[in-house]
Tab-separated table of C-alpha atoms and ligand atoms in Angstrom:
chain	number	residue	atom	x	y	z
A	17	UNK	CA	-3.965	68.801	-17.097
A	18	UNK	CA	-6.546	68.523	-19.468
A	19	UNK	CA	-6.038	66.459	-22.294
A	20	UNK	CA	-8.396	66.081	-25.386
A	21	UNK	CA	-8.030	62.314	-25.981
A	22	UNK	CA	-6.537	60.226	-23.134
A	23	UNK	CA	-5.189	56.315	-23.947
A	24	UNK	CA	-7.882	53.915	-22.585
A	25	UNK	CA	-4.734	51.729	-21.647
A	26	UNK	CA	-0.998	53.005	-21.080
A	27	UNK	CA	1.757	50.210	-21.285
A	28	UNK	CA	5.453	50.818	-20.334
A	29	UNK	CA	9.016	49.392	-21.183
A	30	UNK	CA	10.620	51.392	-18.297
A	31	UNK	CA	14.303	50.912	-19.426
A	32	UNK	CA	17.560	52.625	-18.872
A	33	UNK	CA	17.519	52.090	-15.170
A	34	UNK	CA	21.200	50.360	-15.219
A	35	UNK	CA	22.209	53.353	-17.393
A	36	UNK	CA	21.237	55.700	-14.512
A	37	UNK	CA	23.276	54.016	-12.046
A	38	UNK	CA	26.223	53.460	-14.378
A	39	UNK	CA	26.356	57.100	-14.967
A	40	UNK	CA	26.696	58.181	-10.741
A	41	UNK	CA	29.152	55.773	-10.203
A	42	UNK	CA	26.327	53.407	-8.353
A	43	UNK	CA	25.637	49.654	-8.608
A	44	UNK	CA	22.412	48.554	-10.907
A	45	UNK	CA	20.193	48.045	-8.587
A	46	UNK	CA	19.979	51.506	-7.459
A	47	UNK	CA	18.847	52.201	-10.557
A	48	UNK	CA	16.119	49.331	-9.933
A	49	UNK	CA	15.351	51.208	-6.636
A	50	UNK	CA	14.893	54.709	-8.202
A	51	UNK	CA	13.033	53.218	-10.946
A	52	UNK	CA	10.593	52.207	-8.081
A	53	UNK	CA	10.179	55.523	-7.369
A	54	UNK	CA	9.282	56.499	-10.633
A	55	UNK	CA	6.642	53.586	-10.822
A	56	UNK	CA	5.130	55.162	-7.900
A	57	UNK	CA	4.944	58.526	-9.079
A	58	UNK	CA	3.173	57.485	-12.602
A	59	UNK	CA	1.001	55.708	-11.129
A	60	UNK	CA	-0.489	58.221	-8.975
A	61	UNK	CA	-0.478	60.378	-12.035
A	62	UNK	CA	-2.313	57.495	-14.152
A	63	UNK	CA	-5.177	57.654	-11.493
A	64	UNK	CA	-5.158	61.807	-11.215
A	65	UNK	CA	-5.622	61.649	-15.193
A	66	UNK	CA	-8.149	58.429	-14.766
A	67	UNK	CA	-6.117	56.378	-17.332
A	68	UNK	CA	-7.969	53.259	-16.645
A	69	UNK	CA	-5.231	50.216	-17.343
A	70	UNK	CA	-1.281	50.774	-17.028
A	71	UNK	CA	0.730	48.088	-17.876
A	72	UNK	CA	4.515	48.112	-16.987
A	73	UNK	CA	7.234	45.641	-18.198
A	74	UNK	CA	8.822	44.633	-15.045
A	75	UNK	CA	10.638	41.463	-15.480
A	76	UNK	CA	11.343	39.952	-19.190
A	77	UNK	CA	11.598	36.283	-19.848
A	78	UNK	CA	15.389	37.325	-20.842
A	79	UNK	CA	15.851	39.077	-17.489
A	80	UNK	CA	16.905	35.534	-16.285
A	81	UNK	CA	19.954	35.194	-17.926
A	82	UNK	CA	21.405	38.494	-15.789
A	83	UNK	CA	23.688	37.874	-13.242
A	84	UNK	CA	22.463	35.955	-10.198
A	85	UNK	CA	23.021	39.303	-7.809
A	86	UNK	CA	20.756	41.142	-10.101
A	87	UNK	CA	17.503	38.615	-10.163
A	88	UNK	CA	18.007	38.465	-6.845
A	89	UNK	CA	17.573	41.841	-5.714
A	90	UNK	CA	14.797	42.629	-8.602
A	91	UNK	CA	13.263	39.862	-7.077
A	92	UNK	CA	13.691	40.886	-3.097
A	93	UNK	CA	12.654	44.503	-4.989
A	94	UNK	CA	9.533	42.724	-5.833
A	95	UNK	CA	8.720	41.548	-2.715
A	96	UNK	CA	9.646	44.967	-0.831
A	97	UNK	CA	7.683	46.616	-3.531
A	98	UNK	CA	4.208	44.431	-3.186
A	99	UNK	CA	4.297	44.386	0.782
A	100	UNK	CA	5.023	48.189	1.081
A	101	UNK	CA	2.575	49.226	-1.693
A	102	UNK	CA	-0.400	46.855	-0.984
A	103	UNK	CA	-2.336	49.518	1.619
A	104	UNK	CA	-2.194	51.933	-0.960
A	105	UNK	CA	-3.511	49.913	-3.847
A	106	UNK	CA	-6.346	49.230	-1.088
A	107	UNK	CA	-6.985	52.371	-0.374
A	108	UNK	CA	-7.016	53.496	-3.801
A	109	UNK	CA	-9.081	51.031	-4.889
A	110	UNK	CA	-6.735	49.971	-7.495
A	111	UNK	CA	-6.665	46.231	-9.079
A	112	UNK	CA	-3.080	44.953	-8.976
A	113	UNK	CA	-2.470	41.622	-11.657
A	114	UNK	CA	0.754	40.159	-13.443
A	115	UNK	CA	0.896	38.805	-17.163
A	116	UNK	CA	3.945	36.196	-17.156
A	117	UNK	CA	5.245	32.885	-17.128
A	118	UNK	CA	5.396	33.349	-12.869
A	119	UNK	CA	6.109	30.061	-12.026
A	120	UNK	CA	9.677	30.658	-12.226
A	121	UNK	CA	8.898	33.783	-9.568
A	122	UNK	CA	10.903	32.879	-5.832
A	123	UNK	CA	8.459	31.396	-3.774
A	124	UNK	CA	8.194	34.628	-1.036
A	125	UNK	CA	8.237	37.447	-3.970
A	126	UNK	CA	5.279	34.645	-5.850
A	127	UNK	CA	2.880	34.697	-2.730
A	128	UNK	CA	3.515	38.090	-2.541
A	129	UNK	CA	1.952	38.795	-5.636
A	130	UNK	CA	-0.848	35.867	-5.771
A	131	UNK	CA	-1.830	37.185	-1.831
A	132	UNK	CA	-1.919	41.221	-3.668
A	133	UNK	CA	-3.917	40.143	-6.830
A	134	UNK	CA	-6.442	38.399	-4.725
A	135	UNK	CA	-6.986	40.940	-1.795
A	136	UNK	CA	-7.604	43.416	-4.890
A	137	UNK	CA	-9.377	41.560	-7.159
A	138	UNK	CA	-12.639	43.501	-6.613
A	139	UNK	CA	-11.245	47.350	-7.061
A	140	UNK	CA	-11.218	48.969	-10.451
A	141	UNK	CA	-10.137	52.261	-10.264
A	142	UNK	CA	-7.364	51.028	-12.138
A	143	UNK	CA	-6.236	48.069	-13.602
A	144	UNK	CA	-1.903	47.849	-12.435
A	145	UNK	CA	-0.465	45.174	-14.521
A	146	UNK	CA	3.047	43.500	-13.906
A	147	UNK	CA	4.726	41.857	-16.757
A	148	UNK	CA	7.058	39.651	-14.705
A	149	UNK	CA	9.196	36.426	-16.430
A	150	UNK	CA	6.894	37.967	-19.608
A	151	UNK	CA	7.857	36.976	-23.010
A	152	UNK	CA	5.089	37.918	-25.883
A	153	UNK	CA	6.646	35.169	-27.983
A	154	UNK	CA	6.426	32.574	-25.097
A	155	UNK	CA	2.410	33.851	-24.620
A	156	UNK	CA	1.640	33.545	-28.132
A	157	UNK	CA	2.656	30.177	-28.729
A	158	UNK	CA	1.444	29.047	-25.657
A	159	UNK	CA	-2.121	30.633	-26.525
A	160	UNK	CA	-1.721	28.766	-29.835
A	161	UNK	CA	-0.921	25.512	-28.455
A	162	UNK	CA	-4.372	25.586	-25.643
A	163	UNK	CA	-6.571	26.850	-28.811
A	164	UNK	CA	-4.642	23.502	-30.730
A	165	UNK	CA	-5.727	21.442	-27.218
A	166	UNK	CA	-9.113	22.640	-27.116
A	167	UNK	CA	-9.593	22.638	-30.831
A	168	UNK	CA	-8.776	18.874	-30.510
A	169	UNK	CA	-11.294	18.064	-27.913
A	170	UNK	CA	-14.318	19.443	-29.610
A	171	UNK	CA	-14.319	22.768	-27.380
A	172	UNK	CA	-13.936	25.117	-29.971
A	173	UNK	CA	-14.084	24.854	-33.994
A	174	UNK	CA	-11.637	26.482	-36.195
A	175	UNK	CA	-13.706	28.539	-37.614
A	176	UNK	CA	-14.476	30.175	-34.323
A	177	UNK	CA	-10.929	31.203	-34.477
A	178	UNK	CA	-10.964	34.900	-34.238
A	179	UNK	CA	-9.196	38.112	-33.030
A	180	UNK	CA	-11.691	37.748	-29.836
A	181	UNK	CA	-11.380	34.016	-29.628
A	182	UNK	CA	-6.979	33.753	-29.472
A	183	UNK	CA	-6.535	37.332	-27.531
A	184	UNK	CA	-8.601	35.124	-24.840
A	185	UNK	CA	-6.122	32.751	-24.270
A	186	UNK	CA	-3.266	34.948	-23.875
A	187	UNK	CA	-2.115	36.475	-20.206
A	188	UNK	CA	-3.590	39.667	-21.222
A	189	UNK	CA	-7.614	38.335	-21.529
A	190	UNK	CA	-10.216	40.600	-20.643
A	191	UNK	CA	-7.684	43.544	-21.128
A	192	UNK	CA	-8.438	45.992	-23.963
A	193	UNK	CA	-5.289	46.605	-26.246
A	194	UNK	CA	-2.945	49.328	-25.312
A	195	UNK	CA	-3.721	52.913	-26.897
A	196	UNK	CA	-0.522	53.715	-26.280
A	197	UNK	CA	3.277	52.396	-25.100
A	198	UNK	CA	6.067	54.117	-24.023
A	199	UNK	CA	9.572	53.450	-24.162
A	200	UNK	CA	12.579	54.857	-22.100
A	201	UNK	CA	15.984	55.597	-22.769
A	202	UNK	CA	16.523	55.710	-26.108
A	203	UNK	CA	15.954	52.092	-27.560
A	204	UNK	CA	13.635	51.957	-30.192
A	205	UNK	CA	12.678	48.465	-30.252
A	206	UNK	CA	9.684	46.369	-28.509
A	207	UNK	CA	11.640	43.789	-26.668
A	208	UNK	CA	9.419	41.027	-26.762
A	209	UNK	CA	6.671	43.050	-25.965
A	210	UNK	CA	2.880	42.622	-25.910
A	211	UNK	CA	3.534	42.007	-29.448
A	212	UNK	CA	-0.201	40.741	-30.467
A	213	UNK	CA	-1.612	43.259	-28.780
A	214	UNK	CA	-0.141	46.389	-30.041
A	215	UNK	CA	-1.226	46.154	-33.186
A	216	UNK	CA	-2.357	49.435	-33.400
A	217	UNK	CA	-0.858	51.095	-30.600
A	218	UNK	CA	0.754	54.411	-30.789
A	219	UNK	CA	4.390	53.990	-29.877
A	220	UNK	CA	6.340	56.581	-27.856
A	221	UNK	CA	10.292	56.596	-27.242
A	222	UNK	CA	12.260	58.871	-25.585
A	223	UNK	CA	15.316	58.801	-24.109
A	224	UNK	CA	14.610	60.046	-21.062
A	225	UNK	CA	16.133	57.102	-18.447
A	226	UNK	CA	13.480	55.441	-16.216
A	227	UNK	CA	14.729	56.443	-13.206
A	228	UNK	CA	14.031	60.109	-14.495
A	229	UNK	CA	10.456	59.738	-15.963
A	230	UNK	CA	8.375	61.971	-13.534
A	231	UNK	CA	5.026	63.038	-13.659
A	232	UNK	CA	6.249	65.965	-16.573
A	233	UNK	CA	7.404	63.292	-18.948
A	234	UNK	CA	4.277	61.848	-18.644
A	235	UNK	CA	2.567	64.844	-19.319
A	236	UNK	CA	4.785	65.239	-22.151
A	237	UNK	CA	4.278	61.908	-23.989
A	238	UNK	CA	0.293	62.619	-23.268
A	239	UNK	CA	0.306	66.089	-25.122
A	240	UNK	CA	2.149	64.056	-28.376
A	241	UNK	CA	-0.647	60.955	-27.876
A	242	UNK	CA	-3.384	63.488	-27.993
A	243	UNK	CA	-2.243	65.040	-31.432
A	244	UNK	CA	-1.982	61.584	-32.859
A	245	UNK	CA	-4.562	60.340	-35.698
A	246	UNK	CA	-5.555	56.752	-35.210
A	247	UNK	CA	-7.405	55.322	-38.044
A	248	UNK	CA	-6.485	52.030	-37.484
A	249	UNK	CA	-5.668	50.726	-40.998
A	250	UNK	CA	-8.835	52.741	-42.265
A	251	UNK	CA	-9.072	56.037	-43.831
A	252	UNK	CA	-10.007	59.256	-41.865
A	253	UNK	CA	-12.785	60.696	-44.163
B	15	FPP	C1	15.411	48.236	-17.158
B	15	FPP	O1	16.358	48.506	-17.097
B	15	FPP	C2	14.352	47.572	-15.997
B	15	FPP	C3	14.063	46.266	-15.699
B	15	FPP	C4	14.897	45.243	-16.465
B	15	FPP	C5	13.524	46.492	-14.434
B	15	FPP	C6	12.203	47.207	-14.310
B	15	FPP	C7	12.187	47.674	-12.679
B	15	FPP	C8	11.286	48.530	-12.230
B	15	FPP	C9	11.522	49.394	-12.862
B	15	FPP	C10	11.640	48.279	-10.821
B	15	FPP	C11	11.298	46.953	-10.093
B	15	FPP	C12	10.030	47.143	-10.243
B	15	FPP	C13	9.370	46.386	-9.545
B	15	FPP	C14	7.702	46.078	-9.844
B	15	FPP	C15	10.132	45.317	-8.505
B	15	FPP	P1	17.841	48.158	-17.296
B	15	FPP	O2	18.386	47.458	-16.152
B	15	FPP	O3	17.439	47.225	-18.551
B	15	FPP	O4	18.429	49.369	-17.474
B	15	FPP	P2	19.852	49.575	-18.763
B	15	FPP	O5	19.207	49.377	-19.813
B	15	FPP	O6	20.183	50.865	-18.351
B	15	FPP	O7	20.812	48.119	-18.215
């Protein structure tokens, strides 16, 4: 499959796992398990199409309010996912990173995450970033507070504050902004995801539930992206 324009950075809000499970009379966790299969398939396809950055919303700062049993299962899945997939990441030279306030993540899963991030830190065939315990408002407020602290200490001057400098205080420091954002499951909102970074991102909504989202659905989304004319606020002449 050849595309004229490809996103360099693809971000995905993987939504609809719960509804997928409910439709089948299954417990929500089965939706998340199937969602991991979609994630693996999409990582493979993204590698094939040489998309450099893939950022996926795996757990929001608001998701902590879900029933304890679901939170526990998601954390266990995270731990298992990392342990099982680490050799695949290493073999394929994928760098695993994360964005979010991971202090809340249980010790075992956090250790697996930090260990995998460290063991893959020199790779660059794909930058795979998991948004975990992530909330964009919190990220921006945190960046504002760090900027204010550095101003107070004289490390920066107010005239230095521009997009580049401010971006360096975000969790996504060093990463390009997403070119395309996909949200599955028919919901049409951003849900506190990368609010600063998606200023000029092309957004694609699909009704497909995340556990059903596979390579053909990614191709459809990329074909849609291919047709978009990105003007970044300018005219195209
Ligand atoms: C949204 O579906 C999905 C999540 C909150 C979790 C996303 C997690 C995965 C795809 C699997 C876990 C991934 C890792 C790396 C551990 P939902 O539960 O909100 O679905 P609903 O809106 O239908 O209820």
